[in-house]
PDB file of C-alpha atoms in Angstrom:
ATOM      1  CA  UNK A  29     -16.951 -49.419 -13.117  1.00 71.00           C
ATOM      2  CA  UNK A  30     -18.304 -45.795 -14.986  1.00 76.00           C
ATOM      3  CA  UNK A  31     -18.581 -46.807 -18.942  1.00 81.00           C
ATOM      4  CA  UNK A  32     -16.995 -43.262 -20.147  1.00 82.00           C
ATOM      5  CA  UNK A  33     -15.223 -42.352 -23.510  1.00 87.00           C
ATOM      6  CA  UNK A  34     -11.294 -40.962 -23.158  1.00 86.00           C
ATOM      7  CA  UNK A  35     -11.622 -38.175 -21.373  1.00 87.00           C
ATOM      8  CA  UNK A  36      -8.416 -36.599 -23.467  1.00 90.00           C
ATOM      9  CA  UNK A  37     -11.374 -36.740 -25.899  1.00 89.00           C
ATOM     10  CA  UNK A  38     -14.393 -35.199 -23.843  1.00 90.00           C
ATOM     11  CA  UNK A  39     -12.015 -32.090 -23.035  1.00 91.00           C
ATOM     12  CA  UNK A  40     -10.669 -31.702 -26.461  1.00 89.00           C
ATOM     13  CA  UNK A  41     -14.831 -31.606 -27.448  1.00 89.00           C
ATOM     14  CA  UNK A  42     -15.393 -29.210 -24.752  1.00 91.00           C
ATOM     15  CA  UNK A  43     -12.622 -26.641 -25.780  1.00 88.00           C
ATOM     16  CA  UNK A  44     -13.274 -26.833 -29.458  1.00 87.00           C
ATOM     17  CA  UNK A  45     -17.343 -26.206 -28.377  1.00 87.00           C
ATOM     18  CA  UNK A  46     -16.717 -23.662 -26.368  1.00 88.00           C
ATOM     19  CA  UNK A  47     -14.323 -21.444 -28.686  1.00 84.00           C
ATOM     20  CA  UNK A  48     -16.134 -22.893 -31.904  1.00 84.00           C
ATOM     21  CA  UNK A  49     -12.844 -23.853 -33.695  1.00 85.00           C
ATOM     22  CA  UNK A  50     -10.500 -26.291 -33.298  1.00 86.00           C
ATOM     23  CA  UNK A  51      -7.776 -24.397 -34.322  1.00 84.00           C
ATOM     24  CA  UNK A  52      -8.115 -22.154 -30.965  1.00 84.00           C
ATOM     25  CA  UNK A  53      -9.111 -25.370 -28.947  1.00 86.00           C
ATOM     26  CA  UNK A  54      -5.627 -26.658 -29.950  1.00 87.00           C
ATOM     27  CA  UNK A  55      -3.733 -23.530 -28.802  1.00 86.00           C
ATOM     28  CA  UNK A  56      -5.687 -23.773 -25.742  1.00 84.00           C
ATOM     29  CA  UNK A  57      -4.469 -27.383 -24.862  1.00 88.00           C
ATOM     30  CA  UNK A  58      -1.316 -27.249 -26.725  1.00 89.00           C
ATOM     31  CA  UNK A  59      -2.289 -29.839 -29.256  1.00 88.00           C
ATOM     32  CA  UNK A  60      -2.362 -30.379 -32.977  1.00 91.00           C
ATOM     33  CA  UNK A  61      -5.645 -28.724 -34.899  1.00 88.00           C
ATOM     34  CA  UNK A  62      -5.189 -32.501 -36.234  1.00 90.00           C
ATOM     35  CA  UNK A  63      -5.443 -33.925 -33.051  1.00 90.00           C
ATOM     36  CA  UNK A  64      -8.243 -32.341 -32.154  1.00 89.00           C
ATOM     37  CA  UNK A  65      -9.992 -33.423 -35.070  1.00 89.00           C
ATOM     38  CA  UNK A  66      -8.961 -36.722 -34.664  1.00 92.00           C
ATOM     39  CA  UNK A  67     -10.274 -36.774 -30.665  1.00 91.00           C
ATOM     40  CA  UNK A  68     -13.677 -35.756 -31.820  1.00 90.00           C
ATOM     41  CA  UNK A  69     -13.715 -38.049 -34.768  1.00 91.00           C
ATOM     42  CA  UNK A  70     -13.350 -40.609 -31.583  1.00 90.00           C
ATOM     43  CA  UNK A  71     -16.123 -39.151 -29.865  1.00 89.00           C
ATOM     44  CA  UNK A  72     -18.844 -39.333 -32.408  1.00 88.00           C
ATOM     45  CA  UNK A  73     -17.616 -42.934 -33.647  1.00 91.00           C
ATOM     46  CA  UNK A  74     -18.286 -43.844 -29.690  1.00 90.00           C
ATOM     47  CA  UNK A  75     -21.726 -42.225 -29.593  1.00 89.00           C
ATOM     48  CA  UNK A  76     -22.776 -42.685 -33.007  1.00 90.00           C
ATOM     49  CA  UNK A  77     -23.969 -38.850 -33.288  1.00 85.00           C
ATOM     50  CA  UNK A  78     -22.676 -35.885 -35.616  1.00 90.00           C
ATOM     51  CA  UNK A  79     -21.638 -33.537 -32.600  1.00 90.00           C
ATOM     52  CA  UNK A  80     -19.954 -30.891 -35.407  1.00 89.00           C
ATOM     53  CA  UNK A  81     -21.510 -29.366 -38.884  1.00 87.00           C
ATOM     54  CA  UNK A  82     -18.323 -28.811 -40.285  1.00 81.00           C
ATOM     55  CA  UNK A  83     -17.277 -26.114 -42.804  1.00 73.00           C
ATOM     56  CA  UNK A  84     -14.231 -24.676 -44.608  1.00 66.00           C
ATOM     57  CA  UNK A  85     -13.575 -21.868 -41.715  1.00 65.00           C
ATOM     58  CA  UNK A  86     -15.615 -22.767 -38.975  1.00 71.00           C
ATOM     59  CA  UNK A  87     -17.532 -25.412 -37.009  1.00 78.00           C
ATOM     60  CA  UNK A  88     -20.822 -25.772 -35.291  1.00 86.00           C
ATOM     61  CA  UNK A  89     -22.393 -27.964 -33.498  1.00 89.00           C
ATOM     62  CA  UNK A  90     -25.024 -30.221 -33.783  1.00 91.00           C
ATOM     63  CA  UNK A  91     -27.812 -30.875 -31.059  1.00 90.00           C
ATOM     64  CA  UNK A  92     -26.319 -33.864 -29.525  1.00 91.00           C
ATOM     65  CA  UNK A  93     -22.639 -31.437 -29.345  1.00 87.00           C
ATOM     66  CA  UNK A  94     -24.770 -28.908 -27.860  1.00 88.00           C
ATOM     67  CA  UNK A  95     -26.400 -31.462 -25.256  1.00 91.00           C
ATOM     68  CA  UNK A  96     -22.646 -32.560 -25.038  1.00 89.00           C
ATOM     69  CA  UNK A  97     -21.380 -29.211 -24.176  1.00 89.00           C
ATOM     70  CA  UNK A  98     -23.818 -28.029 -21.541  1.00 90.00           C
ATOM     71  CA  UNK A  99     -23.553 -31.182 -19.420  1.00 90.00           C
ATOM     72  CA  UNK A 100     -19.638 -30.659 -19.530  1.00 89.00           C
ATOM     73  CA  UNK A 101     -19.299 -27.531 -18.815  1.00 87.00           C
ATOM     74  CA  UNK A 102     -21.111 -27.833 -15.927  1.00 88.00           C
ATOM     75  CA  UNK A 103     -18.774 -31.146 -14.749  1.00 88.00           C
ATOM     76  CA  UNK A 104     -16.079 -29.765 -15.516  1.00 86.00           C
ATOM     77  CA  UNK A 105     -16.570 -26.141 -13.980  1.00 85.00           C
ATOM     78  CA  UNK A 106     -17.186 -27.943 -10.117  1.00 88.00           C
ATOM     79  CA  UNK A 107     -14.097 -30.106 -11.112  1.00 87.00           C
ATOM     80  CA  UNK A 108     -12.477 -27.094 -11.564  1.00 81.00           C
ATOM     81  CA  UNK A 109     -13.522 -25.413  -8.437  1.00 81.00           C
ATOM     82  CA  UNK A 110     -13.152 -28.804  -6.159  1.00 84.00           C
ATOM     83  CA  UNK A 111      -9.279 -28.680  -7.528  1.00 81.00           C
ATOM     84  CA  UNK A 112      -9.089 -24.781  -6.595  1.00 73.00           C
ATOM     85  CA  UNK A 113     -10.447 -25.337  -3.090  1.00 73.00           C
ATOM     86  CA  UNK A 114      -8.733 -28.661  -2.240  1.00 77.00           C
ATOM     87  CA  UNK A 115      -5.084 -27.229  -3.669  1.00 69.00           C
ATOM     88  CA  UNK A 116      -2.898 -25.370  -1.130  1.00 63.00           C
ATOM     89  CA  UNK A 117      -3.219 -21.911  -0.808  1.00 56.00           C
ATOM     90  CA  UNK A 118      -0.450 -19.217  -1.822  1.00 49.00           C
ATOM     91  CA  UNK A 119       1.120 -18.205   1.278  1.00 53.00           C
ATOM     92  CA  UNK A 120       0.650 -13.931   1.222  1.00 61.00           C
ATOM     93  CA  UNK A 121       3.735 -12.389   2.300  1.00 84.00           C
ATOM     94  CA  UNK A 122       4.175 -10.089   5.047  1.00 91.00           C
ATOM     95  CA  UNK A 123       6.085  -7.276   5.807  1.00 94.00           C
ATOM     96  CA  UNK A 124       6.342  -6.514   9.890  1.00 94.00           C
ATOM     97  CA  UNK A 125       7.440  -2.726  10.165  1.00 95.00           C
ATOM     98  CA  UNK A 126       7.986  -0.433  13.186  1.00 94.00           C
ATOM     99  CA  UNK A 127       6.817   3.105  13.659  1.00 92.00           C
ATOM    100  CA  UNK A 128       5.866   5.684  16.121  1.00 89.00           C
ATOM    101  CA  UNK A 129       2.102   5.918  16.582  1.00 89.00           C
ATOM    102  CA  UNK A 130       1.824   9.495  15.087  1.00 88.00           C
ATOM    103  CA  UNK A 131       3.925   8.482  11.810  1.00 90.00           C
ATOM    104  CA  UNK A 132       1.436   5.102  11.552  1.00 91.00           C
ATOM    105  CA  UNK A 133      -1.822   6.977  12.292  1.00 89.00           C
ATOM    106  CA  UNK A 134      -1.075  10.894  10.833  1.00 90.00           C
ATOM    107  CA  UNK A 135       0.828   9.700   7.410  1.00 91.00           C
ATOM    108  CA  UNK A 136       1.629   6.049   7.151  1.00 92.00           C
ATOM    109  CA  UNK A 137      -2.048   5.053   7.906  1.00 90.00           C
ATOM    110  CA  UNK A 138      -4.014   6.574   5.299  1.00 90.00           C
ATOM    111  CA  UNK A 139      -1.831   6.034   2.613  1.00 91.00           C
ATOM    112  CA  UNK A 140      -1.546   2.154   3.072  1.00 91.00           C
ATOM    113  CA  UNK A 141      -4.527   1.609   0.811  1.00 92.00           C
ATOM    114  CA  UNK A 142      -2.657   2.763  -2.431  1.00 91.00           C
ATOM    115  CA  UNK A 143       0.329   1.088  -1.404  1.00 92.00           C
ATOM    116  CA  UNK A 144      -2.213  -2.399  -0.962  1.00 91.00           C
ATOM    117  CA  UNK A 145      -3.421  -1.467  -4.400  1.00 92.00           C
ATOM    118  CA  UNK A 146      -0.277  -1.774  -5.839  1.00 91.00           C
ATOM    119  CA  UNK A 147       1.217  -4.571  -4.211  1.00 90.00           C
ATOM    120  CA  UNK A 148      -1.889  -6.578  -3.741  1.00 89.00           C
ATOM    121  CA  UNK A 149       0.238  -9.649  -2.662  1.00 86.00           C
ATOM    122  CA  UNK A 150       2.165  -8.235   0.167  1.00 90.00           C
ATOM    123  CA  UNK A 151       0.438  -7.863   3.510  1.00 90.00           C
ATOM    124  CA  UNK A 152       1.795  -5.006   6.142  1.00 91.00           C
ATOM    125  CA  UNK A 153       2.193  -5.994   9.655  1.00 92.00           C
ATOM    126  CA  UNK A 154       2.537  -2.573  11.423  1.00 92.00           C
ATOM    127  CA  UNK A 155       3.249  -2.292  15.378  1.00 93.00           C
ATOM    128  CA  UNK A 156       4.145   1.292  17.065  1.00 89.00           C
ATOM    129  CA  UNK A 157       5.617   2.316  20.223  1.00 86.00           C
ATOM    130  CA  UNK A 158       6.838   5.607  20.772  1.00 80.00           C
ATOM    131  CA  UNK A 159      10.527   4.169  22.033  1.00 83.00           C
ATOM    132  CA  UNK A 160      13.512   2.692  19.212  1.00 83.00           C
ATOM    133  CA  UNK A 161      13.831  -0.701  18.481  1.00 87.00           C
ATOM    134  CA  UNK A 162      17.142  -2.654  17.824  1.00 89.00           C
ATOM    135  CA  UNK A 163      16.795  -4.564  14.451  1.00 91.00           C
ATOM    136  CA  UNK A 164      19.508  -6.842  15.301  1.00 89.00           C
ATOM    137  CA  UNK A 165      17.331  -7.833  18.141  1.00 89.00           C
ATOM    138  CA  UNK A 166      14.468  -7.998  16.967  1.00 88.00           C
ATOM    139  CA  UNK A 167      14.139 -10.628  14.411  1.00 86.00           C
ATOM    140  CA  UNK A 168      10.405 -10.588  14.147  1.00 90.00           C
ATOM    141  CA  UNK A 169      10.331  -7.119  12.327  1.00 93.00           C
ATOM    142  CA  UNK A 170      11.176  -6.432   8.664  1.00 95.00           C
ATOM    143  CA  UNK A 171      11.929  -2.693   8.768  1.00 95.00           C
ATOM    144  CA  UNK A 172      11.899   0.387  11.465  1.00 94.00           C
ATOM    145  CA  UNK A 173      10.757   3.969  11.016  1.00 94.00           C
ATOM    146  CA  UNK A 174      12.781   5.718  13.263  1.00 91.00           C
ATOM    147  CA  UNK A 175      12.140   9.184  14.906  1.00 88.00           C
ATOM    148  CA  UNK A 176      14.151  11.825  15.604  1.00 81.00           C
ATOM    149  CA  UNK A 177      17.824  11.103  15.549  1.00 75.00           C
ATOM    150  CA  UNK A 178      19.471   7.822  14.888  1.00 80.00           C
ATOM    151  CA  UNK A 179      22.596   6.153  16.268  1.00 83.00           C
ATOM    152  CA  UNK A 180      24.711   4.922  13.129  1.00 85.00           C
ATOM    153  CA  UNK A 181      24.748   0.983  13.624  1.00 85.00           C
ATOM    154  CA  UNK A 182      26.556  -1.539  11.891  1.00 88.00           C
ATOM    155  CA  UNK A 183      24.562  -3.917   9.924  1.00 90.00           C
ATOM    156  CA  UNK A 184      21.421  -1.401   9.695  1.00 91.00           C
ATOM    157  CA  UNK A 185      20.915   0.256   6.592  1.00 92.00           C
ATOM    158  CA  UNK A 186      19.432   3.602   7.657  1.00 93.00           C
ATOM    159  CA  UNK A 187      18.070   6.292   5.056  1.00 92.00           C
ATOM    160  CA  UNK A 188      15.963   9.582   5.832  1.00 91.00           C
ATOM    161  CA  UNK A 189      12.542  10.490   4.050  1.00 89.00           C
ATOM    162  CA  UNK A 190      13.489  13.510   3.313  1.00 87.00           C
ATOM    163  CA  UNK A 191      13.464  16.843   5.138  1.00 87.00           C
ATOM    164  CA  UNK A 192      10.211  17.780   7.111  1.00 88.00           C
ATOM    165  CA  UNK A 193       9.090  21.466   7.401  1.00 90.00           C
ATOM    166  CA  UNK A 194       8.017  22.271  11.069  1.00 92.00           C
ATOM    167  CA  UNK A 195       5.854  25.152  11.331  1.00 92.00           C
ATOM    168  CA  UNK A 196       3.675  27.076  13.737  1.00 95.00           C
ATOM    169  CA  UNK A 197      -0.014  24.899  13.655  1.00 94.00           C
ATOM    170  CA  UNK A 198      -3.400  26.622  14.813  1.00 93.00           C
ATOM    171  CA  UNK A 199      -7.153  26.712  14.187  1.00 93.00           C
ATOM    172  CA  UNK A 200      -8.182  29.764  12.314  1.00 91.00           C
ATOM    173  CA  UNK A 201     -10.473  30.698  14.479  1.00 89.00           C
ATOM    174  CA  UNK A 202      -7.734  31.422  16.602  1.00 88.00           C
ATOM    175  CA  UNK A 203      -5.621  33.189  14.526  1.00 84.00           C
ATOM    176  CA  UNK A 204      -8.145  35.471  13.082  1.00 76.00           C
ATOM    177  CA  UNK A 205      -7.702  37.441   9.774  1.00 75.00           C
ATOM    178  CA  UNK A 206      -5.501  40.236  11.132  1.00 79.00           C
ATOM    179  CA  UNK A 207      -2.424  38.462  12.060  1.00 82.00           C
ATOM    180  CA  UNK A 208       0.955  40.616  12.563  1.00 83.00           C
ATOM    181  CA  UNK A 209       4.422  39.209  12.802  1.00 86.00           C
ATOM    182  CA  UNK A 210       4.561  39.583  17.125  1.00 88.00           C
ATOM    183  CA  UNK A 211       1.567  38.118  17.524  1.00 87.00           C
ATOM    184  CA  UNK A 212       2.309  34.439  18.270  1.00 90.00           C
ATOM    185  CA  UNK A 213       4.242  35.406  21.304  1.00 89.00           C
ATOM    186  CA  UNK A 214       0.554  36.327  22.659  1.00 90.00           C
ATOM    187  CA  UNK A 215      -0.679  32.933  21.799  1.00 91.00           C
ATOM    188  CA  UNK A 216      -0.846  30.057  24.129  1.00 93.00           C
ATOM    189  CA  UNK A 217       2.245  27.646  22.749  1.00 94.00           C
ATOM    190  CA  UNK A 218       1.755  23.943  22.905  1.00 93.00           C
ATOM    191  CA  UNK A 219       4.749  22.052  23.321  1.00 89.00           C
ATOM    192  CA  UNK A 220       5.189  18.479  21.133  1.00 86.00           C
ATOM    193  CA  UNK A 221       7.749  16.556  23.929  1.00 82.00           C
ATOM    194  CA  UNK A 222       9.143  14.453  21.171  1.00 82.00           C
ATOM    195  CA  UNK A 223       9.637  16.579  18.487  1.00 84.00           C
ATOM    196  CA  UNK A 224      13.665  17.272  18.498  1.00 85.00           C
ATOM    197  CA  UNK A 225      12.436  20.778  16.835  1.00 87.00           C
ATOM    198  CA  UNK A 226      11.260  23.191  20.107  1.00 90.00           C
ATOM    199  CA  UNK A 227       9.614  26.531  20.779  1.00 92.00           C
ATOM    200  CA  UNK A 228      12.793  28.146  21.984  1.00 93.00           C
ATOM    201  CA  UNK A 229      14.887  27.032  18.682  1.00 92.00           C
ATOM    202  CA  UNK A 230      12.331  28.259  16.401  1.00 93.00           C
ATOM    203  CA  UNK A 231      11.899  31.744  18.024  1.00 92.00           C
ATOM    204  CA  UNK A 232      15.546  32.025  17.994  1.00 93.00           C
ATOM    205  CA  UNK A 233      15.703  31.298  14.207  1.00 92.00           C
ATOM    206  CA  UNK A 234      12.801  34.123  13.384  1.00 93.00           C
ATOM    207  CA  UNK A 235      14.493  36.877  15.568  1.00 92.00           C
ATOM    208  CA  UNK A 236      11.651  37.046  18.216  1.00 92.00           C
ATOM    209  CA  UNK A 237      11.771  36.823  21.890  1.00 91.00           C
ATOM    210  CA  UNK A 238      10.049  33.417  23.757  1.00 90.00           C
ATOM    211  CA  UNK A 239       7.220  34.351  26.063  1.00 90.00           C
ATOM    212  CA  UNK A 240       7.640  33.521  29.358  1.00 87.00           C
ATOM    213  CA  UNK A 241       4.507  31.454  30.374  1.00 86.00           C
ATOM    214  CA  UNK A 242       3.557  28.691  30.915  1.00 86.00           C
ATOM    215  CA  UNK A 243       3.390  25.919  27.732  1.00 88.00           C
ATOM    216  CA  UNK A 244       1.148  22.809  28.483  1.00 90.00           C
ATOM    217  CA  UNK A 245       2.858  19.832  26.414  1.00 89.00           C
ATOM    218  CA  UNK A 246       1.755  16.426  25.087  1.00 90.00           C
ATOM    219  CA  UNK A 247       4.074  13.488  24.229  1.00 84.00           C
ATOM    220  CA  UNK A 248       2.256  12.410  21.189  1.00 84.00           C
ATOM    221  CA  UNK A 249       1.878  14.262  17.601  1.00 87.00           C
ATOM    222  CA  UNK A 250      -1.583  13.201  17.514  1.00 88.00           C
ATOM    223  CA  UNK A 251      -2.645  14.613  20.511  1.00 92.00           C
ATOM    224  CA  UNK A 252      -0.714  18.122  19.884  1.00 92.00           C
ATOM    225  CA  UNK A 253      -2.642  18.465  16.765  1.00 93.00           C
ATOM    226  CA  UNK A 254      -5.875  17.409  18.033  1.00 93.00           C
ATOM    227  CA  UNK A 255      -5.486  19.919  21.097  1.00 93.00           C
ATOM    228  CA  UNK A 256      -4.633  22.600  18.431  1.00 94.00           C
ATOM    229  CA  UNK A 257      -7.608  21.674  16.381  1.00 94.00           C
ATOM    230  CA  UNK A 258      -9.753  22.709  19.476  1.00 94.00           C
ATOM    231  CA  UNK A 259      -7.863  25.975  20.047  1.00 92.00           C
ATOM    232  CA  UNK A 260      -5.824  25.318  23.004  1.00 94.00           C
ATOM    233  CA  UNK A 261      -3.386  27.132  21.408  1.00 93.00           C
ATOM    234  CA  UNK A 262      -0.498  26.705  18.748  1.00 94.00           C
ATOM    235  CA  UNK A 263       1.519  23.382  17.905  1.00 94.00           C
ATOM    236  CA  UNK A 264       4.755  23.406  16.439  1.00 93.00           C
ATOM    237  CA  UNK A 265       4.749  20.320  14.520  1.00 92.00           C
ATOM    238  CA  UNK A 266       5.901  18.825  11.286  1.00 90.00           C
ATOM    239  CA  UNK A 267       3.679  19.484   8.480  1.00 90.00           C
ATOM    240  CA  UNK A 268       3.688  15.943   7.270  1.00 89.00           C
ATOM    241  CA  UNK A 269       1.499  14.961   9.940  1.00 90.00           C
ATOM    242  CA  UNK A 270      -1.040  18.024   9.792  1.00 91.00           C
ATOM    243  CA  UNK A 271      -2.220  17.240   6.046  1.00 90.00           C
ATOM    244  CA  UNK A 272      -5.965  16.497   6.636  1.00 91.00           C
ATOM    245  CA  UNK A 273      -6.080  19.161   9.183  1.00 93.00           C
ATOM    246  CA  UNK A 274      -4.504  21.639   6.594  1.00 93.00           C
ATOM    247  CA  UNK A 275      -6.447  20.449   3.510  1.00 92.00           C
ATOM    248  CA  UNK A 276      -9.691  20.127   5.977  1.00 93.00           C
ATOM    249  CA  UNK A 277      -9.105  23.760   7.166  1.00 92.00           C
ATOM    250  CA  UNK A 278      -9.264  22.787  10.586  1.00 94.00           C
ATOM    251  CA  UNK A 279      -5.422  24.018  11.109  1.00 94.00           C
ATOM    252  CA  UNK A 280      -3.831  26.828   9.188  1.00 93.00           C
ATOM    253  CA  UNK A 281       0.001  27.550   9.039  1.00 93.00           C
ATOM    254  CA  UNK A 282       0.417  30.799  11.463  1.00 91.00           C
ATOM    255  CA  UNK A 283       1.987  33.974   9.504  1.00 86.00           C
ATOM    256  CA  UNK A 284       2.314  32.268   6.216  1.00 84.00           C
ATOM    257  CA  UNK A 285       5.139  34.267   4.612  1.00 84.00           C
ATOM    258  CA  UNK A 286       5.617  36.113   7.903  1.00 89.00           C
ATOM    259  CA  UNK A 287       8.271  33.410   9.732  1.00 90.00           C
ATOM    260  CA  UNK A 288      11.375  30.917   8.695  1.00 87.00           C
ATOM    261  CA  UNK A 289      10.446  27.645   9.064  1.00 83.00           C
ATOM    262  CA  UNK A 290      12.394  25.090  10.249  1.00 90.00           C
ATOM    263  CA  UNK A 291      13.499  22.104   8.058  1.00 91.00           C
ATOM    264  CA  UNK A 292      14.817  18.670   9.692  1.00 88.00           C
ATOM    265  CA  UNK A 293      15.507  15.216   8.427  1.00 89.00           C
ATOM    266  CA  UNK A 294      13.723  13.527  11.039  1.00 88.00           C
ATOM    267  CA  UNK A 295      12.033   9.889   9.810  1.00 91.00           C
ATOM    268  CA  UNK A 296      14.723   7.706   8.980  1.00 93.00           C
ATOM    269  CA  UNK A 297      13.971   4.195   6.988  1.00 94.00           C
ATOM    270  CA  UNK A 298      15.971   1.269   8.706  1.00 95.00           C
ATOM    271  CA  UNK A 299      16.040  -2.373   8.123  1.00 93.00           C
ATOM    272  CA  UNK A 300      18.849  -4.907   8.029  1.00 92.00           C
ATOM    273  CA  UNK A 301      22.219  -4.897   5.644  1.00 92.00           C
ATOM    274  CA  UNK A 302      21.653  -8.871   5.772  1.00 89.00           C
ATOM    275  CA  UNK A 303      18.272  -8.093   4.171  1.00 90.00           C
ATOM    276  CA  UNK A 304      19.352  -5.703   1.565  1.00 86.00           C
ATOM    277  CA  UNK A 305      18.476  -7.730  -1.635  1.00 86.00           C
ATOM    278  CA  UNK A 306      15.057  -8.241  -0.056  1.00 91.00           C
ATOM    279  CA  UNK A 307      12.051  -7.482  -2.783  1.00 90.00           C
ATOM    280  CA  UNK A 308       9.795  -6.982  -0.377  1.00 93.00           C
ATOM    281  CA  UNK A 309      11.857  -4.892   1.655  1.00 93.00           C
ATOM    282  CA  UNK A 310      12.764  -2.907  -1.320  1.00 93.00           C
ATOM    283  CA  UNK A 311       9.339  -2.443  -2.637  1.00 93.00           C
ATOM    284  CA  UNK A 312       8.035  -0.656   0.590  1.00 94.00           C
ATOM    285  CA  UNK A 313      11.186   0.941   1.038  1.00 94.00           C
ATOM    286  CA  UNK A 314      10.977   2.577  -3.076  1.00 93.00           C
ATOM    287  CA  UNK A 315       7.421   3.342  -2.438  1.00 93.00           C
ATOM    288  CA  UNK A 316       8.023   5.714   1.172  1.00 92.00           C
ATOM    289  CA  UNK A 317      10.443   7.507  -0.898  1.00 90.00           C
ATOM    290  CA  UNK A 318       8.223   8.284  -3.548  1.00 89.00           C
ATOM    291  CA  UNK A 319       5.476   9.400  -1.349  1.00 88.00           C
ATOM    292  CA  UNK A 320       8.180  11.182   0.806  1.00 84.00           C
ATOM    293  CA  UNK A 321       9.467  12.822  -2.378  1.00 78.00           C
ATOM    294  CA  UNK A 322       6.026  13.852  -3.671  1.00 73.00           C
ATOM    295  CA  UNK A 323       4.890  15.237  -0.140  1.00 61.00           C
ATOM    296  CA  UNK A 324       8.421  17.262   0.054  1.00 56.00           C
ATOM    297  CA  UNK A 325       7.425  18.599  -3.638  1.00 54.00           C
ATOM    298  CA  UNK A 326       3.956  19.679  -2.559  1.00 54.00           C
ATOM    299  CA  UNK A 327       5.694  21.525   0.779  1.00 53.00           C
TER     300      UNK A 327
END
């Protein structure tokens, strides 16, 4: 059997040690400044040792308190971390969303870091396909970005992020620094298969006739951009997924001032009217807007 004193007493010693008064020791273990007293008071009588010097405003202690202290700090810091280790963990929560691969990797992506940073506690479980999901049906995911247009369905919530500007896309070194108004006709157009915005619709809106050649297409922002990038000629994609490329200088926006560009709602948040008071739902969903907001600000 261990031969200890109270050990009420031993961590009333410890806190009043450690913070050098009794009155904060108290605070610290919701106690009376008496009681404290009083548990020391114990402590000594059990060792026969002075462990305090006291004095009208403040206490210190003696060499058998400081011999006192640094042995139980030390016990009671791996008691400490034996109780954090062996207690059961805080689950994280999760939020499973749903987006095409172009909105995860071209703007979602890179801005999940600040979004982490403020909600340290909430952990984003991201899949992509390039086809719509049902969120009636699928009961493994939180939320939906959807693309394009969206059938109204009862007992989804859906919201757009905002209008988009779509705009002719194109490394500078193809465009050069004389560019007139006809000029894009003479420039090889790449078409974006699932943008609902097309060559034909935005010639149309800027008065100009469509070439007749041949356009070679890709089904995936991404690559669009990346074959524009390497001058295979110009993309007409949304400007929310060219920003690195435009802020890198790798793309430019063709005849600047020159042409009308088109503006679209075409990102729509979804999730579940069942899920509506959600927190975590409505913390992702208040932060897209925000970012959606401040990208449509900058445009």
């Amino acid at each position: 059997m261990r031969k200890l004193p109270s050990l009420q007493a031993l961590r009333a010693f410890e806190a009043a040690a450690r913070l050098q008064s009794f009155l904060l020791a108290a605070e610290e273990l919701h106690l009376t400044p008496s009681a404290i007293s009083h548990q020391v008071r114990g402590l000594e009588a059990y060792f026969e040792h002075k462990l305090f010097n006291r004095s009208n405003r403040r206490v210190e202690l003696t060499d058998s308190g400081g011999r006192l202290l640094a042995t139980l700090s030390t016990a009671f810091d791996m008691i400490e971390e034996v109780c954090r280790d062996l207690s059961p963990k805080a689950a994280a929560e999760s939020l499973s969303v749903h987006c095409t691969p172009s909105f995860a990797s071209k703007w979602l992506g890179p801005r999940l870091p600040a979004f982490m940073r403020e909600y340290p506690s909430l952990t984003i479980r991201m899949s992509s396909s390039a086809e719509p999901v049902d969120l009636l049906k699928e009961e493994g995911l939180d939320v939906a970005i959807a693309y394009g247009s969206v059938r109204a369905q009862a007992g989804v919530v859906i919201e757009a992020l905002g209008a988009e500007r779509t705009a002719p896309l194109a490394s500078p070194k193809l465009v050069g620094e004389r560019f007139e108004r006809e000029d894009i006709a003479k420039l090889t157009l790449i078409e974006s298969k699932l943008n609902p915005v097309r060559w034909r619709e935005w010639f149309k809106q800027n008065g100009l006739k469509m070439p007749d050649k041949p356009q070679p297409s890709f089904d995936r922002a991404a690559l669009v951009l990346a074959a524009a990038v390497d001058g295979l000629g110009v993309a007409l994609e949304s400007v929310r997924f060219a920003e690195r490329e435009l802020a890198s200088g790798e793309l430019v926006i063709v005849g600047e001032g020159l042409y009308s560009p088109i503006e679209r709602e075409t990102h729509f948040f979804c999730y579940r009217a069942a899920d509506r008071s959600s927190r975590k739902i409505q913390q992702f969903h208040d932060w897209l807007l925000r970012e959606s907001r401040a990208l449509s600000r900058d445009d």
